[in-house]
Amino acid sequence: MTHPFLDLPPLTADRFAAIEDGVARLLDTRQHVVIMQGEALLPLEGAIRATAGPGTTALNVITGPYGQTFGNWLRDCGATVVDLAVPFHTAVTAGQVREAFAAHPEIDFVSLVHAEAATGNTNPVAEIGEVVRAHGALFYLDAVASVGAEPVLPDAWGVDLCVIGAQKAMGGPAGVSAVSVSARAWARMAANPNAPRHSYLSLLDWKERWVDGGRKVLLHAPAQLEMLALEACVERIEADGLETVMARHRTAALATRAGAVALGGGLEPYVHAESDAAPVATTLRVPSGVVASELVAEALAGDGSLPLAAGGGALAGEMIRVNHYGADATAGAVRSSLAAIGAGLAKRGLTVDPEGARRAVESAWHQHGDRCRERMDGVTGA
């Protein structure tokens, strides 16, 4: 007996390279794209350890938990770290980054998360990129949650290291990830004596043995199923049209926000300004006296397919996250999620309007669908 996941022919170097080229098209980049054989934490950590060291002064922007993680890695590398932290219910601004440069002109590295799925905010990377480029710092971006949900344009934004993963808005596998690397970033790695070498974390190994070798011989056996899934994922996005996929996510976010407000019961968007809210996931603050993690647990007990999660760590008591990404970027997923949340609030004696929430979701979906597509066309130049 066999199985479609078993007894597959080996993945060739040419096929691997072609999948990299597909990711490069998705990012509209001419930079080298390296697909790494692990979840996105692999290139996220590898890129920092390759480019940062005792001589680095890094501006680490914190708009959620991943920014905190990056600061820890930078300090572990011996870098001097200047943290720029903003409340998780908002986004950082280009002006705040400019002020940080004025106060610390020695900054030569900037780390930023594009969209924080964990907190539901998104940062204005294009504007920040202009400021970083003018200052001359190396720009490192975590676009794992944003790619597929909103524009991610490393070349246009001056991003030197752009890390993506396929498991969220792209609707693909979690076991492989990719990073686009600028010539400046490769030069920084080559000059860093502490950059990982002969290591699973090493980007320089990929550069010297794969990229510089003409992409003829792979470093090690690839994660074949995940690579094939990534290939299928990119092909599906190309068939649907990236602008269409992004518009679907933005519409889901707007519909979730509108539906939550209409639902009532003390539920409200966690991210205050709509412009700061990420298209990939919407976070909601529960009313006082309600424990978010308990509300989510009850909802999932009734329907385990709902794209709901409680906030992490200290946020577990107050935040619910609606993960309307990938296959769940639909009106049905949004409606079902809000209906389950509403039922939990009603059970606790709070007054909710589930029918009003349903109507708000439907209205937002119809009103914003075409508008989102038009806006995405303008951003991407389609």
GROMACS .gro file of N, CA and C in nm, residues 165-269:
model
  315
  165GLY      N    1   0.643   3.372   0.654
  165GLY     CA    2   0.599   3.235   0.676
  165GLY      C    3   0.466   3.218   0.603
  166ALA      N    4   0.435   3.096   0.568
  166ALA     CA    5   0.315   3.073   0.485
  166ALA      C    6   0.192   3.033   0.565
  167GLN      N    7   0.205   3.017   0.696
  167GLN     CA    8   0.098   2.951   0.771
  167GLN      C    9  -0.019   3.042   0.809
  168LYS      N   10  -0.011   3.169   0.780
  168LYS     CA   11  -0.122   3.258   0.817
  168LYS      C   12  -0.198   3.301   0.692
  169ALA      N   13  -0.183   3.424   0.648
  169ALA     CA   14  -0.266   3.474   0.539
  169ALA      C   15  -0.242   3.401   0.407
  170MET      N   16  -0.121   3.346   0.390
  170MET     CA   17  -0.096   3.272   0.266
  170MET      C   18  -0.171   3.140   0.261
  171GLY      N   19  -0.215   3.092   0.376
  171GLY     CA   20  -0.291   2.968   0.380
  171GLY      C   21  -0.208   2.846   0.349
  172GLY      N   22  -0.079   2.850   0.383
  172GLY     CA   23   0.011   2.740   0.349
  172GLY      C   24   0.069   2.670   0.470
  173PRO      N   25   0.182   2.604   0.451
  173PRO     CA   26   0.241   2.521   0.557
  173PRO      C   27   0.320   2.604   0.659
  174ALA      N   28   0.334   2.548   0.778
  174ALA     CA   29   0.412   2.614   0.884
  174ALA      C   30   0.556   2.566   0.887
  175GLY      N   31   0.588   2.460   0.819
  175GLY     CA   32   0.718   2.396   0.836
  175GLY      C   33   0.831   2.451   0.752
  176VAL      N   34   0.803   2.547   0.663
  176VAL     CA   35   0.908   2.613   0.587
  176VAL      C   36   0.882   2.763   0.592
  177SER      N   37   0.987   2.840   0.570
  177SER     CA   38   0.976   2.986   0.575
  177SER      C   39   1.081   3.044   0.481
  178ALA      N   40   1.078   3.174   0.464
  178ALA     CA   41   1.170   3.234   0.367
  178ALA      C   42   1.216   3.370   0.416
  179VAL      N   43   1.329   3.414   0.364
  179VAL     CA   44   1.381   3.546   0.394
  179VAL      C   45   1.442   3.604   0.267
  180SER      N   46   1.406   3.728   0.237
  180SER     CA   47   1.472   3.799   0.128
  180SER      C   48   1.588   3.877   0.188
  181VAL      N   49   1.702   3.875   0.119
  181VAL     CA   50   1.825   3.931   0.174
  181VAL      C   51   1.885   4.029   0.073
  182SER      N   52   1.909   4.151   0.116
  182SER     CA   53   1.969   4.252   0.030
  182SER      C   54   2.120   4.233   0.023
  183ALA      N   55   2.183   4.298  -0.073
  183ALA     CA   56   2.329   4.293  -0.083
  183ALA      C   57   2.394   4.352   0.041
  184ARG      N   58   2.333   4.457   0.096
  184ARG     CA   59   2.388   4.516   0.218
  184ARG      C   60   2.385   4.418   0.334
  185ALA      N   61   2.277   4.341   0.343
  185ALA     CA   62   2.266   4.244   0.452
  185ALA      C   63   2.369   4.133   0.436
  186TRP      N   64   2.390   4.084   0.313
  186TRP     CA   65   2.492   3.982   0.292
  186TRP      C   66   2.630   4.035   0.332
  187ALA      N   67   2.658   4.161   0.297
  187ALA     CA   68   2.788   4.219   0.333
  187ALA      C   69   2.802   4.230   0.484
  188ARG      N   70   2.695   4.267   0.554
  188ARG     CA   71   2.700   4.276   0.700
  188ARG      C   72   2.728   4.138   0.760
  189MET      N   73   2.666   4.036   0.707
  189MET     CA   74   2.691   3.900   0.758
  189MET      C   75   2.836   3.859   0.736
  190ALA      N   76   2.887   3.885   0.615
  190ALA     CA   77   3.023   3.844   0.583
  190ALA      C   78   3.125   3.913   0.673
  191ALA      N   79   3.092   4.034   0.719
  191ALA     CA   80   3.183   4.109   0.805
  191ALA      C   81   3.165   4.077   0.952
  192ASN      N   82   3.066   3.994   0.985
  192ASN     CA   83   3.036   3.963   1.125
  192ASN      C   84   3.105   3.833   1.166
  193PRO      N   85   3.209   3.839   1.249
  193PRO     CA   86   3.279   3.717   1.287
  193PRO      C   87   3.195   3.622   1.371
  194ASN      N   88   3.084   3.674   1.426
  194ASN     CA   89   2.998   3.589   1.509
  194ASN      C   90   2.879   3.532   1.434
  195ALA      N   91   2.870   3.559   1.305
  195ALA     CA   92   2.759   3.505   1.228
  195ALA      C   93   2.764   3.352   1.229
  196PRO      N   94   2.651   3.285   1.252
  196PRO     CA   95   2.652   3.139   1.256
  196PRO      C   96   2.707   3.079   1.126
  197ARG      N   97   2.790   2.980   1.140
  197ARG     CA   98   2.843   2.906   1.025
  197ARG      C   99   2.830   2.757   1.055
  198HIS      N  100   2.813   2.677   0.947
  198HIS     CA  101   2.799   2.532   0.961
  198HIS      C  102   2.692   2.501   1.067
  199SER      N  103   2.580   2.571   1.053
  199SER     CA  104   2.473   2.566   1.152
  199SER      C  105   2.339   2.572   1.080
  200TYR      N  106   2.238   2.514   1.142
  200TYR     CA  107   2.104   2.522   1.085
  200TYR      C  108   2.054   2.666   1.082
  201LEU      N  109   2.110   2.752   1.168
  201LEU     CA  110   2.074   2.893   1.172
  201LEU      C  111   2.144   2.976   1.066
  202SER      N  112   2.241   2.918   0.997
  202SER     CA  113   2.330   2.997   0.914
  202SER      C  114   2.270   3.036   0.780
  203LEU      N  115   2.258   3.167   0.758
  203LEU     CA  116   2.222   3.217   0.626
  203LEU      C  117   2.344   3.220   0.535
  204LEU      N  118   2.462   3.243   0.592
  204LEU     CA  119   2.583   3.246   0.510
  204LEU      C  120   2.611   3.111   0.446
  205ASP      N  121   2.575   3.003   0.513
  205ASP     CA  122   2.591   2.871   0.452
  205ASP      C  123   2.507   2.863   0.324
  206TRP      N  124   2.384   2.913   0.332
  206TRP     CA  125   2.298   2.913   0.214
  206TRP      C  126   2.357   3.003   0.106
  207LYS      N  127   2.410   3.117   0.143
  207LYS     CA  128   2.468   3.209   0.045
  207LYS      C  129   2.585   3.144  -0.028
  208GLU      N  130   2.677   3.089   0.045
  208GLU     CA  131   2.800   3.039  -0.016
  208GLU      C  132   2.781   2.906  -0.087
  209ARG      N  133   2.697   2.820  -0.031
  209ARG     CA  134   2.684   2.686  -0.087
  209ARG      C  135   2.567   2.671  -0.182
  210TRP      N  136   2.471   2.760  -0.174
  210TRP     CA  137   2.351   2.750  -0.259
  210TRP      C  138   2.344   2.866  -0.357
  211VAL      N  139   2.335   2.988  -0.308
  211VAL     CA  140   2.320   3.104  -0.396
  211VAL      C  141   2.443   3.122  -0.485
  212ASP      N  142   2.561   3.130  -0.422
  212ASP     CA  143   2.683   3.152  -0.500
  212ASP      C  144   2.718   3.034  -0.590
  213GLY      N  145   2.665   2.917  -0.558
  213GLY     CA  146   2.688   2.799  -0.640
  213GLY      C  147   2.591   2.784  -0.754
  214GLY      N  148   2.510   2.889  -0.776
  214GLY     CA  149   2.415   2.884  -0.887
  214GLY      C  150   2.291   2.803  -0.858
  215ARG      N  151   2.264   2.776  -0.730
  215ARG     CA  152   2.146   2.700  -0.687
  215ARG      C  153   2.141   2.563  -0.756
  216LYS      N  154   2.254   2.493  -0.749
  216LYS     CA  155   2.263   2.361  -0.812
  216LYS      C  156   2.261   2.245  -0.713
  217VAL      N  157   2.314   2.270  -0.591
  217VAL     CA  158   2.323   2.163  -0.492
  217VAL      C  159   2.266   2.213  -0.360
  218LEU      N  160   2.166   2.143  -0.308
  218LEU     CA  161   2.104   2.181  -0.182
  218LEU      C  162   2.196   2.147  -0.064
  219LEU      N  163   2.182   2.225   0.044
  219LEU     CA  164   2.266   2.204   0.161
  219LEU      C  165   2.236   2.071   0.229
  220HIS      N  166   2.108   2.035   0.229
  220HIS     CA  167   2.066   1.911   0.295
  220HIS      C  168   1.932   1.869   0.236
  221ALA      N  169   1.885   1.754   0.274
  221ALA     CA  170   1.758   1.706   0.220
  221ALA      C  171   1.646   1.801   0.259
  222PRO      N  172   1.570   1.851   0.163
  222PRO     CA  173   1.464   1.947   0.195
  222PRO      C  174   1.343   1.881   0.260
  223ALA      N  175   1.267   1.961   0.331
  223ALA     CA  176   1.139   1.916   0.388
  223ALA      C  177   1.041   1.906   0.271
  224GLN      N  178   1.034   1.789   0.212
  224GLN     CA  179   0.971   1.775   0.082
  224GLN      C  180   0.822   1.808   0.082
  225LEU      N  181   0.748   1.754   0.177
  225LEU     CA  182   0.604   1.780   0.179
  225LEU      C  183   0.575   1.928   0.200
  226GLU      N  184   0.651   1.990   0.291
  226GLU     CA  185   0.629   2.133   0.318
  226GLU      C  186   0.665   2.218   0.196
  227MET      N  187   0.772   2.180   0.125
  227MET     CA  188   0.809   2.255   0.005
  227MET      C  189   0.702   2.244  -0.102
  228LEU      N  190   0.647   2.124  -0.120
  228LEU     CA  191   0.541   2.106  -0.219
  228LEU      C  192   0.416   2.184  -0.179
  229ALA      N  193   0.388   2.187  -0.048
  229ALA     CA  194   0.273   2.264   0.000
  229ALA      C  195   0.296   2.413  -0.021
  230LEU      N  196   0.419   2.460   0.000
  230LEU     CA  197   0.450   2.600  -0.024
  230LEU      C  198   0.434   2.634  -0.172
  231GLU      N  199   0.479   2.544  -0.257
  231GLU     CA  200   0.464   2.564  -0.402
  231GLU      C  201   0.317   2.577  -0.439
  232ALA      N  202   0.234   2.487  -0.386
  232ALA     CA  203   0.091   2.491  -0.415
  232ALA      C  204   0.028   2.618  -0.361
  233CYS      N  205   0.074   2.661  -0.244
  233CYS     CA  206   0.022   2.781  -0.182
  233CYS      C  207   0.050   2.903  -0.269
  234VAL      N  208   0.174   2.918  -0.316
  234VAL     CA  209   0.211   3.031  -0.401
  234VAL      C  210   0.133   3.026  -0.532
  235GLU      N  211   0.120   2.907  -0.589
  235GLU     CA  212   0.045   2.894  -0.714
  235GLU      C  213  -0.101   2.934  -0.697
  236ARG      N  214  -0.160   2.899  -0.584
  236ARG     CA  215  -0.299   2.935  -0.558
  236ARG      C  216  -0.316   3.086  -0.546
  237ILE      N  217  -0.222   3.151  -0.477
  237ILE     CA  218  -0.228   3.297  -0.463
  237ILE      C  219  -0.213   3.363  -0.600
  238GLU      N  220  -0.122   3.311  -0.682
  238GLU     CA  221  -0.104   3.368  -0.815
  238GLU      C  222  -0.229   3.348  -0.900
  239ALA      N  223  -0.295   3.233  -0.885
  239ALA     CA  224  -0.417   3.206  -0.963
  239ALA      C  225  -0.531   3.298  -0.919
  240ASP      N  226  -0.546   3.316  -0.787
  240ASP     CA  227  -0.652   3.403  -0.736
  240ASP      C  228  -0.622   3.551  -0.760
  241GLY      N  229  -0.492   3.584  -0.758
  241GLY     CA  230  -0.449   3.723  -0.766
  241GLY      C  231  -0.419   3.774  -0.626
  242LEU      N  232  -0.296   3.821  -0.605
  242LEU     CA  233  -0.256   3.867  -0.472
  242LEU      C  234  -0.348   3.979  -0.423
  243GLU      N  235  -0.387   4.070  -0.512
  243GLU     CA  236  -0.473   4.180  -0.469
  243GLU      C  237  -0.606   4.128  -0.418
  244THR      N  238  -0.658   4.024  -0.482
  244THR     CA  239  -0.785   3.965  -0.437
  244THR      C  240  -0.769   3.901  -0.300
  245VAL      N  241  -0.660   3.831  -0.279
  245VAL     CA  242  -0.636   3.765  -0.150
  245VAL      C  243  -0.623   3.870  -0.039
  246MET      N  244  -0.547   3.977  -0.066
  246MET     CA  245  -0.531   4.081   0.034
  246MET      C  246  -0.664   4.151   0.064
  247ALA      N  247  -0.739   4.178  -0.039
  247ALA     CA  248  -0.868   4.244  -0.020
  247ALA      C  249  -0.962   4.159   0.065
  248ARG      N  250  -0.957   4.029   0.047
  248ARG     CA  251  -1.041   3.939   0.126
  248ARG      C  252  -1.006   3.950   0.275
  249HIS      N  253  -0.876   3.960   0.305
  249HIS     CA  254  -0.835   3.972   0.445
  249HIS      C  255  -0.876   4.107   0.504
  250ARG      N  256  -0.856   4.213   0.429
  250ARG     CA  257  -0.895   4.344   0.478
  250ARG      C  258  -1.046   4.351   0.502
  251THR      N  259  -1.124   4.291   0.412
  251THR     CA  260  -1.268   4.291   0.429
  251THR      C  261  -1.308   4.212   0.553
  252ALA      N  262  -1.242   4.098   0.577
  252ALA     CA  263  -1.271   4.019   0.696
  252ALA      C  264  -1.243   4.099   0.823
  253ALA      N  265  -1.134   4.176   0.822
  253ALA     CA  266  -1.100   4.257   0.939
  253ALA      C  267  -1.205   4.365   0.963
  254LEU      N  268  -1.245   4.434   0.858
  254LEU     CA  269  -1.345   4.539   0.872
  254LEU      C  270  -1.480   4.482   0.916
  255ALA      N  271  -1.514   4.367   0.863
  255ALA     CA  272  -1.641   4.303   0.901
  255ALA      C  273  -1.638   4.257   1.046
  256THR      N  274  -1.525   4.204   1.091
  256THR     CA  275  -1.514   4.160   1.231
  256THR      C  276  -1.527   4.279   1.325
  257ARG      N  277  -1.460   4.387   1.289
  257ARG     CA  278  -1.464   4.506   1.373
  257ARG      C  279  -1.606   4.562   1.381
  258ALA      N  280  -1.672   4.571   1.266
  258ALA     CA  281  -1.809   4.622   1.265
  258ALA      C  282  -1.904   4.530   1.340
  259GLY      N  283  -1.888   4.400   1.320
  259GLY     CA  284  -1.975   4.304   1.387
  259GLY      C  285  -1.957   4.304   1.537
  260ALA      N  286  -1.834   4.320   1.584
  260ALA     CA  287  -1.808   4.322   1.727
  260ALA      C  288  -1.872   4.444   1.793
  261VAL      N  289  -1.862   4.559   1.726
  261VAL     CA  290  -1.925   4.680   1.779
  261VAL      C  291  -2.077   4.663   1.785
  262ALA      N  292  -2.135   4.606   1.679
  262ALA     CA  293  -2.280   4.586   1.677
  262ALA      C  294  -2.325   4.482   1.778
  263LEU      N  295  -2.242   4.386   1.807
  263LEU     CA  296  -2.278   4.281   1.902
  263LEU      C  297  -2.302   4.339   2.041
  264GLY      N  298  -2.220   4.433   2.082
  264GLY     CA  299  -2.240   4.496   2.213
  264GLY      C  300  -2.193   4.405   2.325
  265GLY      N  301  -2.260   4.415   2.438
  265GLY     CA  302  -2.221   4.334   2.553
  265GLY      C  303  -2.092   4.380   2.618
  266GLY      N  304  -2.046   4.498   2.583
  266GLY     CA  305  -1.919   4.547   2.638
  266GLY      C  306  -1.799   4.505   2.557
  267LEU      N  307  -1.819   4.430   2.448
  267LEU     CA  308  -1.708   4.389   2.362
  267LEU      C  309  -1.664   4.508   2.276
  268GLU      N  310  -1.534   4.526   2.260
  268GLU     CA  311  -1.486   4.637   2.178
  268GLU      C  312  -1.353   4.601   2.114
  269PRO      N  313  -1.320   4.664   2.000
  269PRO     CA  314  -1.191   4.637   1.936
  269PRO      C  315  -1.076   4.670   2.030
   0.00000   0.00000   0.00000
